Short mmCIF file of N, CA and C in Angstrom, two decimals:
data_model
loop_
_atom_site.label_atom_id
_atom_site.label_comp_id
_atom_site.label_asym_id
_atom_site.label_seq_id
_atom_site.Cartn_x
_atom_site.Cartn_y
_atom_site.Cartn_z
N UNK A 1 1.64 -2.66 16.11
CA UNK A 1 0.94 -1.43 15.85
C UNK A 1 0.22 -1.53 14.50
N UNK A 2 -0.33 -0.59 14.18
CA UNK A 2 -1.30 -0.67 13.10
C UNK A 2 -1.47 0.66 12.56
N UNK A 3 -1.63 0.48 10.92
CA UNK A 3 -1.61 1.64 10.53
C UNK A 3 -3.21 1.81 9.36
N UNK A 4 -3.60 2.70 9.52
CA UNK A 4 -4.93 3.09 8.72
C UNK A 4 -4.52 3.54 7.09
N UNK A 5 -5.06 2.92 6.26
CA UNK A 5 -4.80 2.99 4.71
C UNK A 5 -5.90 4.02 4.39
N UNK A 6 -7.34 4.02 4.85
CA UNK A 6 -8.35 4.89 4.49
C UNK A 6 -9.34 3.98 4.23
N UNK A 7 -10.96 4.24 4.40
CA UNK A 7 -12.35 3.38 4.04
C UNK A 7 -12.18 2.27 4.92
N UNK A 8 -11.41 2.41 6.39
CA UNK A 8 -11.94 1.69 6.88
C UNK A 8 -10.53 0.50 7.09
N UNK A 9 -9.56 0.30 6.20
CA UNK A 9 -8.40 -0.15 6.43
C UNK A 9 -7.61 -0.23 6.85
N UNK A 10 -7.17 -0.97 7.76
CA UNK A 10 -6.11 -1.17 8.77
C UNK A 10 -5.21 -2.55 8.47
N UNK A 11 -4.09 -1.92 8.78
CA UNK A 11 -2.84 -3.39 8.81
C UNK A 11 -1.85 -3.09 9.47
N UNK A 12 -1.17 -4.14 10.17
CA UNK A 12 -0.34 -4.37 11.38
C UNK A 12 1.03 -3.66 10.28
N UNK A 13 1.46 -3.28 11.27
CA UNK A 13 2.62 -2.30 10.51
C UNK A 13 3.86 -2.91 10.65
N UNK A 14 4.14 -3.97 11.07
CA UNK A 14 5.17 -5.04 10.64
C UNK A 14 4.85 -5.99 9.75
N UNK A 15 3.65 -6.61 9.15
CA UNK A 15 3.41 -6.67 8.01
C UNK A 15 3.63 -6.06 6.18
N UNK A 16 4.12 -4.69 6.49
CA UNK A 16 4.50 -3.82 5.31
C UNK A 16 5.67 -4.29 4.67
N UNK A 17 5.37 -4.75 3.95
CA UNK A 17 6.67 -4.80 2.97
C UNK A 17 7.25 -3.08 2.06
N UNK A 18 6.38 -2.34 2.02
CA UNK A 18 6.69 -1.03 1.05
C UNK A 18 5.58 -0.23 0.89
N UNK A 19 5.91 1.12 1.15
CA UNK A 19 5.09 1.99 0.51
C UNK A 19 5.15 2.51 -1.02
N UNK A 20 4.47 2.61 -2.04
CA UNK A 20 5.35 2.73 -3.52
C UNK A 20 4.19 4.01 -3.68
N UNK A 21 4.90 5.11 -4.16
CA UNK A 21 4.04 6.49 -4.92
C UNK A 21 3.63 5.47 -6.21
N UNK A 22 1.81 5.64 -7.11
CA UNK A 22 1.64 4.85 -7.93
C UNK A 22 1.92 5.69 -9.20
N UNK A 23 2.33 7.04 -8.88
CA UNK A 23 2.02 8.09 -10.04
C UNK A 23 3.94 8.03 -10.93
N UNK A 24 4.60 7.71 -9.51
CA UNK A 24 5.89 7.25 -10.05
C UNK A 24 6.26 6.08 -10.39
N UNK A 25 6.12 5.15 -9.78
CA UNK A 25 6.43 3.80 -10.19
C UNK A 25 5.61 2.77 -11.36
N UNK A 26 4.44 3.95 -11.44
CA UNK A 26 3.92 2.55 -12.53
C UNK A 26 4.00 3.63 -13.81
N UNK A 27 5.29 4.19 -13.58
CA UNK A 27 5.94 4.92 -15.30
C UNK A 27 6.80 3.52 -15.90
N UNK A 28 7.17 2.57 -14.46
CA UNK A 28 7.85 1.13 -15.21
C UNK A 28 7.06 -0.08 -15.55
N UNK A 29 7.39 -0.20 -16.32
CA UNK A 29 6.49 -1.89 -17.07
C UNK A 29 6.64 -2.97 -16.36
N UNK A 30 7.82 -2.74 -15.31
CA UNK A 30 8.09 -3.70 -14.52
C UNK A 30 6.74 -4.13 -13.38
N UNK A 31 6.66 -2.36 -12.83
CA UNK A 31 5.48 -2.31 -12.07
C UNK A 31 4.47 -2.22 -12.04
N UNK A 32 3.91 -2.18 -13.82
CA UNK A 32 2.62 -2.34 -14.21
C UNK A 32 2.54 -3.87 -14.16
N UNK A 33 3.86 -4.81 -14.43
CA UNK A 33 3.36 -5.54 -14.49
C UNK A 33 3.03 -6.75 -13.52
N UNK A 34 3.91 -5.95 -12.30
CA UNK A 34 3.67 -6.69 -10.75
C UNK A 34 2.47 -6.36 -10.49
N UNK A 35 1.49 -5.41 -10.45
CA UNK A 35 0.15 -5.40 -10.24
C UNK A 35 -0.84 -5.87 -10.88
N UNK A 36 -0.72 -5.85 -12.37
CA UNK A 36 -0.99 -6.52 -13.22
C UNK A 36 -1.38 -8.28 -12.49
N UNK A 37 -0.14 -8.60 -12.49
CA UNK A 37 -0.08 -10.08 -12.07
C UNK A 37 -1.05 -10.21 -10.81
N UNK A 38 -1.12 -9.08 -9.71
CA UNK A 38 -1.39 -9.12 -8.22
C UNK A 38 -2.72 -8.92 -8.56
N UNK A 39 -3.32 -8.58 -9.14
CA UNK A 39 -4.92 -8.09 -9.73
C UNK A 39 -4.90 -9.53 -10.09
N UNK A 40 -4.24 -10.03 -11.22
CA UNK A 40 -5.03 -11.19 -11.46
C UNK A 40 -5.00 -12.76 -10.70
N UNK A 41 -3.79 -12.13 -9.66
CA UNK A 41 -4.10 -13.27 -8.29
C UNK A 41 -4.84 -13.12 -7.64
N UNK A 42 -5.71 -11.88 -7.57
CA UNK A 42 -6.69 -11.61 -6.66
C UNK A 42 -6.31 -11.17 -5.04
N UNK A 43 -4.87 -9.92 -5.34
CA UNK A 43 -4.25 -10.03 -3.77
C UNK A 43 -4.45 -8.42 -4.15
N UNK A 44 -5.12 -7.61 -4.76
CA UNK A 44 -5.35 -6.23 -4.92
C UNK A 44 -6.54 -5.73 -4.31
N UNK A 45 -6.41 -5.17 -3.07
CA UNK A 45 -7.27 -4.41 -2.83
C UNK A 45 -7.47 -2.82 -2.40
N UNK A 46 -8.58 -2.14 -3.12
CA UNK A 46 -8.98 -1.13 -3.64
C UNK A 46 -9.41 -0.48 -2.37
N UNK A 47 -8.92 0.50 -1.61
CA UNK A 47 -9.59 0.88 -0.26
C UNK A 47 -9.57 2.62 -0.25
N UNK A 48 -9.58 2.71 -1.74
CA UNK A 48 -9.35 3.97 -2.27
C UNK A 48 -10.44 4.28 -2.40
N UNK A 49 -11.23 5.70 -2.09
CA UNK A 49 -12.64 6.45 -2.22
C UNK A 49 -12.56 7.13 -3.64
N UNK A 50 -11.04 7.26 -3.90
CA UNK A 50 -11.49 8.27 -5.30
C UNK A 50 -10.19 7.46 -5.79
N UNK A 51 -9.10 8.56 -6.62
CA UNK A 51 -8.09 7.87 -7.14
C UNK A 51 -7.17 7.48 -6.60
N UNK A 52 -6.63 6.14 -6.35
CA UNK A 52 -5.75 5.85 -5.75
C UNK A 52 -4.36 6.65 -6.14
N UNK A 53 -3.48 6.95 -4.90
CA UNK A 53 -2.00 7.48 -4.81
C UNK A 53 -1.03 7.06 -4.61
N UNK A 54 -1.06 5.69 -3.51
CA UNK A 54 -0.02 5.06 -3.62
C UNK A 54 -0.89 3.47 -3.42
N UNK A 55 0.49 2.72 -3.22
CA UNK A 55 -0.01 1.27 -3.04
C UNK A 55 0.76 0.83 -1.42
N UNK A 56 0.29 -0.51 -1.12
CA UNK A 56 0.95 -0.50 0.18
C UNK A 56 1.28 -2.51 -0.12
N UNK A 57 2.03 -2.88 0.06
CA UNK A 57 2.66 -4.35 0.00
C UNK A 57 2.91 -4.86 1.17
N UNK A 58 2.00 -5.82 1.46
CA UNK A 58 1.65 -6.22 3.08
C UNK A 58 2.34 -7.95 2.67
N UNK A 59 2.55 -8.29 3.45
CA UNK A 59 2.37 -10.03 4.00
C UNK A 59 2.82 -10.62 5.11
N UNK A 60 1.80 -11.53 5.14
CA UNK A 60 1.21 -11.79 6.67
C UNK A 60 0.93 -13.16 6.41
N UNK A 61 1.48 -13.93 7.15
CA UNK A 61 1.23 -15.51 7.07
C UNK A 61 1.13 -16.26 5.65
N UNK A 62 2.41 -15.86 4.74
CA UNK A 62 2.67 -16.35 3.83
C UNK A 62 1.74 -15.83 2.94
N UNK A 63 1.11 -15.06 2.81
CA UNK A 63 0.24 -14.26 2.08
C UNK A 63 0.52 -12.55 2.05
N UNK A 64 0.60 -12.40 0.42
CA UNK A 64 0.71 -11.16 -0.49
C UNK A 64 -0.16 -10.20 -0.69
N UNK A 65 -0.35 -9.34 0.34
CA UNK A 65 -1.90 -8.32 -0.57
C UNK A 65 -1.14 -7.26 -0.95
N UNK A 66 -1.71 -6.33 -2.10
CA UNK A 66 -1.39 -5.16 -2.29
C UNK A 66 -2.69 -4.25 -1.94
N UNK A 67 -2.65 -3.39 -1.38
CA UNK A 67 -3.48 -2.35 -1.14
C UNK A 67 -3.10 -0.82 -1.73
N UNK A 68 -4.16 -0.81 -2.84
CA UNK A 68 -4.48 0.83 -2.85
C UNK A 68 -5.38 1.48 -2.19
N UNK A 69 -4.18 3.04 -1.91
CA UNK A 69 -5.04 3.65 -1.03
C UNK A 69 -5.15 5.03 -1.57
N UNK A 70 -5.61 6.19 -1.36
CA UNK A 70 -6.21 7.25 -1.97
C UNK A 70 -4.93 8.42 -1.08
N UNK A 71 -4.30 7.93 0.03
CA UNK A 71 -3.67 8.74 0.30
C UNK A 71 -1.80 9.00 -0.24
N UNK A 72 -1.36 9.67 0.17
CA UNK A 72 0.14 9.92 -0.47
C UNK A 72 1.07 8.89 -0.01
N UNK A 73 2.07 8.29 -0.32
CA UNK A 73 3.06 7.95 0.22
C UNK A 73 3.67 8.55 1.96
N UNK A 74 3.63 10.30 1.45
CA UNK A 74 4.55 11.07 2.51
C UNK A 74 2.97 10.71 3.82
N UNK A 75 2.09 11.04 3.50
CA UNK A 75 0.76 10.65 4.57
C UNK A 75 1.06 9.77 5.39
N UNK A 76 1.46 8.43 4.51
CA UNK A 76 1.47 7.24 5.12
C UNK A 76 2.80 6.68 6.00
N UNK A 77 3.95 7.34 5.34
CA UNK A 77 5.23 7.04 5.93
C UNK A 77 4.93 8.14 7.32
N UNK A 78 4.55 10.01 7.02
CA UNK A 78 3.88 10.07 8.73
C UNK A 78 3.51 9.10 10.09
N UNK A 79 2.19 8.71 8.93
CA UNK A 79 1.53 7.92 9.91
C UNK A 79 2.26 6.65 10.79
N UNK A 80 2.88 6.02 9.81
CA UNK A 80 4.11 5.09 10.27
C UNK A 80 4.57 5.41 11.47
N UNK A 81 5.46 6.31 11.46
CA UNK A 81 6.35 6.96 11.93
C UNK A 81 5.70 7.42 13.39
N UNK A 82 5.01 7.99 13.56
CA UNK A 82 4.19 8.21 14.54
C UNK A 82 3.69 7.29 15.28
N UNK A 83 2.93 6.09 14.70
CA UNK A 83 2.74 4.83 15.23
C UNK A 83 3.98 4.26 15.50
N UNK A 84 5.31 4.28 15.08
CA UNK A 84 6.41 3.67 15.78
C UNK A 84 7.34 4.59 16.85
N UNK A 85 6.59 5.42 17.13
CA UNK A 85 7.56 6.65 18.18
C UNK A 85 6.48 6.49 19.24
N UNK A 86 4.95 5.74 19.21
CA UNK A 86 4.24 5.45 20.68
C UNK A 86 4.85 4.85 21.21
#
């Protein structure tokens, strides 16, 4: 199944490693500095129209993306959820 991030983004929803709120978690240095790092691997992508809200941690064939997306955490765990009760 597949789940829509926003602008057009989609990813297989057994691919997810985590949904993370960005407004809570990057209060830790830990998690500034996992994105930090993921920005400068070039596995960050921006699929956010305005300010991003949460992030989404995908991998898929030995490969790491992080995706920001403009919508909430609670949006996205919905959406989940719904896509796994078809």
């Amino acid at each position: 199944m597949y789940l829509h991030l926003g602008a057009g983004a989609v990813v297989r929803t057994d691919s997810i490693i985590g949904v993370f709120d960005l407004d809570n978690t990057s209060q830790s240095h830990l998690t500034r500095s996992y994105l930090t790092a993921a920005e400068k691997r070039g596995q960050v992508v921006n699929v956010a129209e305005d300010i991003p809200k949460s992030f989404v941690v995908c991998r898929d064939g030995g490969k790491t993306i992080v995706y920001l997306s403009q919508m909430s955490p609670q949006t996205l765990q919905r959406r989940i959820e719904a896509v796994l009760i078809r």
